[in-house]
Amino acid sequence: MELDLKRARSETPGCQHVLHFNNAGAALMPQAVLDAVVGHLRLEAEIGGYEAASQAGDIIERVYEAAAQLLGCHSDEIAIVENATRAWGMAFYAISFQPGDRILTAMSEYASNYIAFLQVARRTGAVVEVIPNDEHGQLSVEALRAMLDERVRLIAITHVPTNGGLVNPAAEVGQIAREVGALYLLDACQSVGQMPIDVQAIGCDLLSATGRKYLRGPRGTGLLYVRREVLDQVEPPLLDLHAATWTSADSYQLRPDARRFENWETNTAGKIGLGVAIEYALGWGLEAIYRRVTALATDLRGRLAAMPAVTVQDQGIERCGIVTFTVAQRAAEAIHAVLAARRINVSTSLLTSTRLDMEARGLQSVVRASVHYYNDGDEVERFCAALEETIMAGPAPDEDQVMEQFARFPRRK
Ligand SMILES: Cc1ncc(COP(=O)(O)O)c(C=O)c1O
């Protein structure tokens, strides 16, 4: 079934204002999400924050059910937190590493995750090892197999990296993790919301995701999946009176479910908005969403590849909605700035976000144009026309200044 594009666009207020190819940064919220967030904030203002949360109790429970449906798990395996980094960190820092334990990761691992590996390796004597890529630029399943032994404690990889359309073979990795008895933590920050994700089929024990990217939820929301069977093998690095109960002067008891990875105070309006965003995505169907996203991205890549000055930088056998490219003799930041001045939203992915991969490919930065199902063919055409004009015009005399000004804005991820 084709997705009703007209409805998708009419339910997305931002479509009237911008050409938004920054869905891997933060997608445009649908009206239903906006209404849910604003509605709850209004209720908080009118009757009080605690009272509003209590009144919305059933709606809040539904957020967990929706997330469970999205990922193919049980609602007691879901924790709702502030963002993907917090979700991932709560899971990773919950693992007790011993000297010599091996952490296997991949070339396209996200900076925040890798920094955490380095910190934990320094603290505990665990070692971090990187699985090489295969000839397609995705994690090599063969190479992973060759690296296995009983000291592999954790396999932690990124499903879709921040800097390209690559989709790593997550389910093959899950199969291997099970065979070797290692924990498997999947950073699904860029994949959840744009493609079907089934934690049973993938075989991961822990999965992190964010609300504002392909799920189209509000900022400041994220979620963590923790498989029931591993819940008692991983102890949250931070506890509070929501994660645990103070049972006597010198004891406490952890919650029985994944919410032990949450903390008490939370952005309830955001959480409700996240639930509505997930239900909205489920309403369209993740298969249909992914079909449309990949069709648009393939069209965009084809058009970009036909421009002599442009090099498409995406890798992998399967490629998703994130399209990255470089332009000869022009900094990615400059292209980003010129397009932004025309109300065309893209972002720039820098070496420091995925250092191993960018260094291996000799890239400093890439322009990232990430499409979603509510984008249309006309936008792809307008985008390409604007890019061609930008290339034809050459660097503006003040391009250095423009870039400097641009760099003062918070860095887009
Ligand atoms: C692959 C990947 N992991 C994690 C994150 C961090 O997500 P958040 O900003 O929600 O913490 C990002 C953000 O761009 C990402 O691309």
XYZ file of C-alpha atoms and ligand atoms in Angstrom:
429
model
C 0.000 0.000 0.000
C 1.279 3.444 -0.921
C 1.463 5.948 1.857
C -1.002 8.858 1.640
C 1.567 11.580 1.069
C -0.986 14.377 0.917
C -2.251 13.482 4.374
C 1.266 13.029 5.741
C 2.211 16.522 4.578
C -0.990 18.186 5.699
C -0.492 16.684 9.172
C 3.053 18.090 9.311
C 2.894 21.844 9.901
C 6.603 22.321 9.208
C 6.140 21.297 5.556
C 4.693 24.755 4.924
C 7.790 26.501 6.168
C 10.916 24.555 5.305
C 12.353 21.953 3.016
C 13.447 19.591 5.753
C 16.160 17.069 4.910
C 17.449 16.970 8.475
C 15.359 14.099 9.760
C 18.448 12.366 11.131
C 18.983 15.506 13.222
C 15.430 16.087 14.386
C 12.431 15.350 12.176
C 9.398 17.622 11.888
C 6.777 16.705 14.469
C 3.305 15.786 13.243
C 0.429 17.941 14.494
C -0.793 15.124 16.753
C 2.515 15.092 18.647
C 2.568 18.851 18.961
C -1.019 18.844 20.283
C -0.254 16.109 22.812
C 2.800 17.911 24.202
C 1.198 21.344 24.324
C -2.024 19.866 25.704
C -0.222 18.245 28.598
C 1.829 21.356 29.348
C -1.404 23.319 29.445
C -2.925 20.773 31.826
C 0.146 21.067 34.067
C -0.261 24.834 34.115
C -3.955 24.547 34.899
C -4.096 21.829 37.549
C -0.488 21.226 38.648
C 2.284 19.010 37.347
C 1.807 16.029 39.670
C -1.943 16.177 39.320
C -1.669 16.316 35.525
C 0.621 13.258 35.519
C -1.827 11.424 37.710
C -4.732 12.326 35.430
C -2.697 11.169 32.416
C -1.713 7.868 34.095
C -3.300 5.648 31.446
C -1.880 7.722 28.612
C 1.596 7.413 30.128
C 1.239 3.628 30.412
C 0.312 3.547 26.743
C 3.708 5.051 25.875
C 5.380 1.847 27.096
C 2.892 -0.311 25.257
C 3.434 1.620 22.034
C 7.219 1.366 22.394
C 6.927 -2.364 23.029
C 4.795 -2.789 19.929
C 7.292 -0.772 17.908
C 10.229 -2.955 18.949
C 8.485 -6.320 19.298
C 9.030 -6.719 23.031
C 7.101 -6.502 26.333
C 6.226 -3.169 27.887
C 8.147 -4.085 31.064
C 11.303 -4.233 28.938
C 11.102 -0.519 28.110
C 12.555 2.481 29.952
C 11.812 6.017 28.801
C 14.683 8.429 29.335
C 15.943 11.783 28.106
C 17.733 10.807 24.904
C 19.548 7.982 23.166
C 22.877 8.771 24.775
C 21.420 8.476 28.260
C 19.641 5.242 27.280
C 22.822 3.772 25.829
C 24.970 4.953 28.756
C 22.609 3.557 31.374
C 22.883 0.187 29.647
C 26.603 0.250 28.961
C 27.685 1.496 32.393
C 25.458 -1.171 33.936
C 27.781 -3.919 32.756
C 30.478 -4.898 35.227
C 33.657 -5.383 33.224
C 36.664 -7.321 34.487
C 40.261 -6.853 33.361
C 40.735 -8.570 30.011
C 37.041 -8.539 29.083
C 36.680 -7.708 25.418
C 34.303 -5.113 24.010
C 33.807 -5.518 20.263
C 32.530 -2.589 18.285
C 32.464 -1.436 14.670
C 34.124 1.205 12.500
C 31.120 3.514 12.382
C 30.578 3.680 16.139
C 29.245 6.962 17.452
C 31.628 9.238 19.348
C 29.740 9.271 22.652
C 29.716 5.473 22.735
C 33.377 5.193 21.879
C 34.345 7.757 24.520
C 32.481 5.618 27.055
C 34.365 2.511 25.876
C 37.655 4.319 26.379
C 36.686 5.511 29.848
C 35.533 2.082 30.981
C 38.575 0.396 29.456
C 40.812 2.756 31.430
C 38.891 2.140 34.634
C 38.482 -1.618 34.444
C 41.182 -3.070 32.189
C 38.613 -4.217 29.625
C 39.843 -3.928 26.043
C 38.096 -2.327 23.082
C 38.509 -3.937 19.690
C 37.111 -2.814 16.377
C 35.515 -5.203 13.905
C 36.801 -4.313 10.420
C 34.450 -3.471 7.572
C 33.864 -5.716 4.593
C 34.328 -4.607 0.994
C 30.891 -2.911 1.047
C 31.801 -0.694 4.002
C 29.553 -2.465 6.478
C 30.688 -4.373 9.535
C 32.256 -7.644 8.384
C 30.353 -10.576 9.847
C 33.211 -12.881 8.822
C 35.760 -10.730 10.625
C 33.548 -10.671 13.713
C 33.389 -14.456 13.706
C 37.158 -14.659 13.525
C 37.487 -12.406 16.578
C 35.367 -14.482 18.927
C 36.496 -16.153 22.120
C 35.119 -16.611 25.631
C 36.482 -13.231 26.744
C 34.042 -11.316 24.522
C 31.779 -9.747 27.123
C 29.991 -7.233 24.950
C 29.289 -6.611 21.296
C 28.162 -2.990 20.964
C 27.544 -1.619 17.502
C 25.609 1.141 15.795
C 22.842 -0.011 13.480
C 22.756 3.100 11.279
C 25.603 5.540 11.836
C 25.167 9.266 12.224
C 27.262 9.918 9.100
C 25.677 7.910 6.330
C 23.086 5.609 4.841
C 24.823 2.416 5.922
C 22.666 -0.201 7.655
C 24.873 -2.604 9.563
C 23.857 -6.299 9.547
C 22.402 -6.176 13.058
C 20.592 -9.532 12.982
C 23.689 -11.452 11.833
C 25.570 -9.899 14.733
C 22.753 -10.946 17.093
C 23.057 -14.525 15.941
C 26.780 -14.492 16.697
C 26.345 -12.784 20.078
C 23.968 -15.555 21.121
C 26.316 -18.287 19.956
C 29.185 -16.878 21.991
C 27.069 -15.841 25.007
C 28.092 -12.166 24.841
C 25.822 -9.266 25.692
C 24.670 -7.351 22.617
C 23.969 -3.622 22.830
C 22.582 -2.001 19.697
C 22.603 1.754 19.137
C 19.465 2.087 17.040
C 19.240 5.846 17.394
C 19.104 6.460 13.634
C 17.186 3.353 12.605
C 14.166 3.317 14.931
C 11.312 5.137 13.212
C 12.580 4.799 9.671
C 12.572 0.993 9.352
C 10.933 -1.997 11.044
C 12.883 -3.033 14.133
C 12.206 -6.314 15.888
C 14.446 -6.989 18.874
C 13.641 -10.712 18.717
C 14.722 -10.984 15.097
C 17.804 -8.855 15.753
C 18.644 -10.779 18.899
C 19.956 -7.798 20.864
C 19.835 -7.701 24.667
C 19.867 -3.933 24.950
C 18.804 -1.286 22.444
C 18.834 2.505 22.618
C 16.833 4.983 20.560
C 15.844 8.615 20.550
C 12.496 10.363 20.143
C 13.254 13.380 18.000
C 14.856 11.796 14.937
C 13.055 9.332 12.672
C 10.312 8.767 15.247
C 9.273 12.429 14.908
C 8.804 12.825 18.652
C 9.700 15.798 20.825
C 13.265 16.628 21.747
C 14.603 15.404 25.077
C 13.071 11.933 24.828
C 14.678 8.553 24.328
C 14.119 4.925 25.108
C 15.966 1.851 26.212
C 15.010 -1.767 25.650
C 16.355 -4.306 28.162
C 15.658 -7.979 27.496
C 13.951 -9.596 30.519
C 16.547 -12.343 30.646
C 19.440 -9.915 31.099
C 17.747 -7.529 33.518
C 19.481 -9.038 36.524
C 22.888 -9.219 34.829
C 23.074 -5.462 34.417
C 22.752 -3.056 37.342
C 21.834 0.549 36.553
C 24.788 2.833 37.316
C 22.461 5.386 38.916
C 19.547 4.600 41.186
C 16.876 6.727 42.785
C 13.613 6.162 44.581
C 11.845 5.413 41.297
C 14.425 2.820 40.195
C 14.508 1.194 43.615
C 12.628 1.194 46.934
C 14.431 1.973 50.180
C 13.277 -1.090 52.117
C 15.136 -0.694 55.431
C 17.850 1.515 56.879
C 20.527 -0.435 55.036
C 18.754 -2.026 52.105
C 16.964 -1.242 48.900
C 15.148 -3.273 46.277
C 15.346 -2.654 42.551
C 12.169 -2.321 40.542
C 11.319 -5.591 38.832
C 11.200 -4.069 35.339
C 13.297 -2.028 32.924
C 12.056 1.199 34.482
C 14.877 0.717 37.003
C 16.921 2.485 34.285
C 14.761 5.609 34.541
C 14.714 8.328 37.144
C 11.769 9.826 38.916
C 11.578 13.323 37.558
C 10.817 13.413 33.897
C 9.405 15.544 31.135
C 5.913 14.086 31.200
C 4.688 16.156 28.268
C 7.632 14.935 26.205
C 6.993 11.356 27.230
C 3.348 11.602 26.197
C 4.453 13.206 22.922
C 6.866 10.330 22.342
C 4.035 7.841 22.816
C 1.862 9.690 20.315
C 4.770 9.832 17.849
C 5.246 6.070 18.129
C 1.538 5.413 17.682
C 1.551 7.754 14.701
C 4.447 5.854 13.116
C 2.717 2.536 13.806
C -0.391 3.969 12.153
C 1.512 4.463 8.886
C 3.325 1.138 9.294
C 7.084 0.864 9.507
C 7.312 -1.228 6.343
C 5.498 1.437 4.352
C 7.602 4.181 5.953
C 10.848 2.424 5.081
C 9.742 1.699 1.523
C 9.057 5.363 0.943
C 12.173 6.594 2.761
C 14.483 4.320 0.770
C 12.778 5.189 -2.521
C 13.292 8.913 -1.894
C 16.879 8.388 -0.731
C 17.712 6.257 -3.770
C 16.299 8.924 -6.062
C 18.284 11.615 -4.259
C 21.532 9.606 -4.360
C 21.077 8.990 -8.082
C 20.631 12.686 -8.809
C 23.569 13.669 -6.631
C 25.799 11.062 -8.248
C 25.032 12.614 -11.626
C 26.473 15.988 -10.530
C 30.160 16.086 -11.523
C 31.287 18.022 -8.440
C 29.451 15.789 -5.986
C 30.577 12.503 -4.450
C 27.974 10.415 -2.650
C 29.630 8.999 0.469
C 27.136 6.375 1.655
C 28.369 2.840 2.193
C 26.895 -0.613 2.739
C 24.715 -3.100 0.915
C 21.486 -1.810 2.420
C 21.169 1.993 2.465
C 18.534 3.923 4.349
C 17.185 7.479 4.397
C 20.448 9.184 5.331
C 22.195 10.524 2.248
C 25.686 11.944 2.639
C 27.923 13.631 0.119
C 30.877 15.927 -0.380
C 31.326 18.689 -2.941
C 34.708 19.191 -4.616
C 36.618 22.199 -3.289
C 33.850 23.178 -0.870
C 33.563 22.569 2.860
C 30.445 20.665 3.920
C 29.729 23.432 6.442
C 29.670 26.010 3.638
C 27.121 24.014 1.641
C 25.074 23.570 4.797
C 25.155 27.329 5.458
C 24.197 28.337 1.920
C 21.276 25.888 1.878
C 20.147 27.009 5.344
C 19.909 30.587 4.066
C 17.382 29.264 1.517
C 15.337 27.488 4.197
C 16.646 24.118 3.130
C 17.611 22.094 6.167
C 20.456 19.616 6.012
C 23.223 19.013 8.501
C 26.941 18.395 8.567
C 28.527 15.295 9.995
C 32.035 15.860 11.295
C 35.050 13.632 11.724
C 34.748 13.850 15.496
C 31.324 12.148 15.520
C 32.506 8.931 13.847
C 36.294 9.248 13.948
C 37.298 5.702 13.038
C 35.207 5.620 9.910
C 35.898 9.187 8.768
C 39.657 8.842 9.240
C 39.725 5.550 7.379
C 37.970 7.248 4.454
C 39.985 10.472 4.645
C 36.883 12.575 5.298
C 36.763 15.715 7.454
C 33.037 16.337 7.112
C 30.122 15.391 4.916
C 26.830 17.077 4.083
C 23.981 14.969 5.432
C 20.598 15.184 3.705
C 18.244 12.815 5.484
C 14.800 12.235 4.033
C 11.579 11.055 5.652
C 8.336 9.697 4.264
C 6.613 13.086 4.356
C 9.211 14.559 1.994
C 8.199 14.544 -1.641
C 9.746 14.267 -5.086
C 9.306 17.984 -5.663
C 11.494 18.666 -2.624
C 14.166 16.324 -3.963
C 14.131 18.286 -7.217
C 14.216 21.672 -5.496
C 17.028 20.494 -3.268
C 19.118 19.323 -6.205
C 18.444 22.527 -8.143
C 19.523 24.631 -5.132
C 22.648 22.541 -4.695
C 23.550 22.843 -8.372
C 23.114 26.617 -8.202
C 25.309 26.729 -5.116
C 28.000 24.722 -6.859
C 27.781 26.807 -10.043
C 28.013 30.047 -8.065
C 31.214 28.819 -6.411
C 32.339 29.873 -2.944
C 30.909 33.218 -1.846
C 33.610 35.865 -1.354
C 32.698 35.884 2.325
C 32.273 32.108 2.613
C 34.834 31.911 5.410
C 32.887 34.507 7.378
C 29.580 32.777 6.695
C 31.070 29.547 7.962
C 32.460 31.233 11.035
C 29.061 32.728 11.864
C 27.429 29.419 11.177
C 29.816 27.628 13.518
C 28.492 29.759 16.393
C 25.151 27.968 16.249
C 24.874 24.778 18.278
C 26.385 21.904 16.331
C 23.780 19.828 14.495
C 24.164 16.105 14.958
C 24.188 6.793 15.918
C 23.830 7.747 17.004
N 23.850 7.339 18.278
C 23.528 8.148 19.291
C 23.181 9.453 19.072
C 22.858 10.333 20.234
O 21.485 10.540 20.323
P 20.911 11.597 21.369
O 21.373 12.928 20.890
O 19.431 11.419 21.330
O 21.490 11.294 22.689
C 23.142 9.951 17.752
C 22.789 11.353 17.502
O 22.957 11.882 16.451
C 23.467 9.061 16.704
O 23.444 9.481 15.433
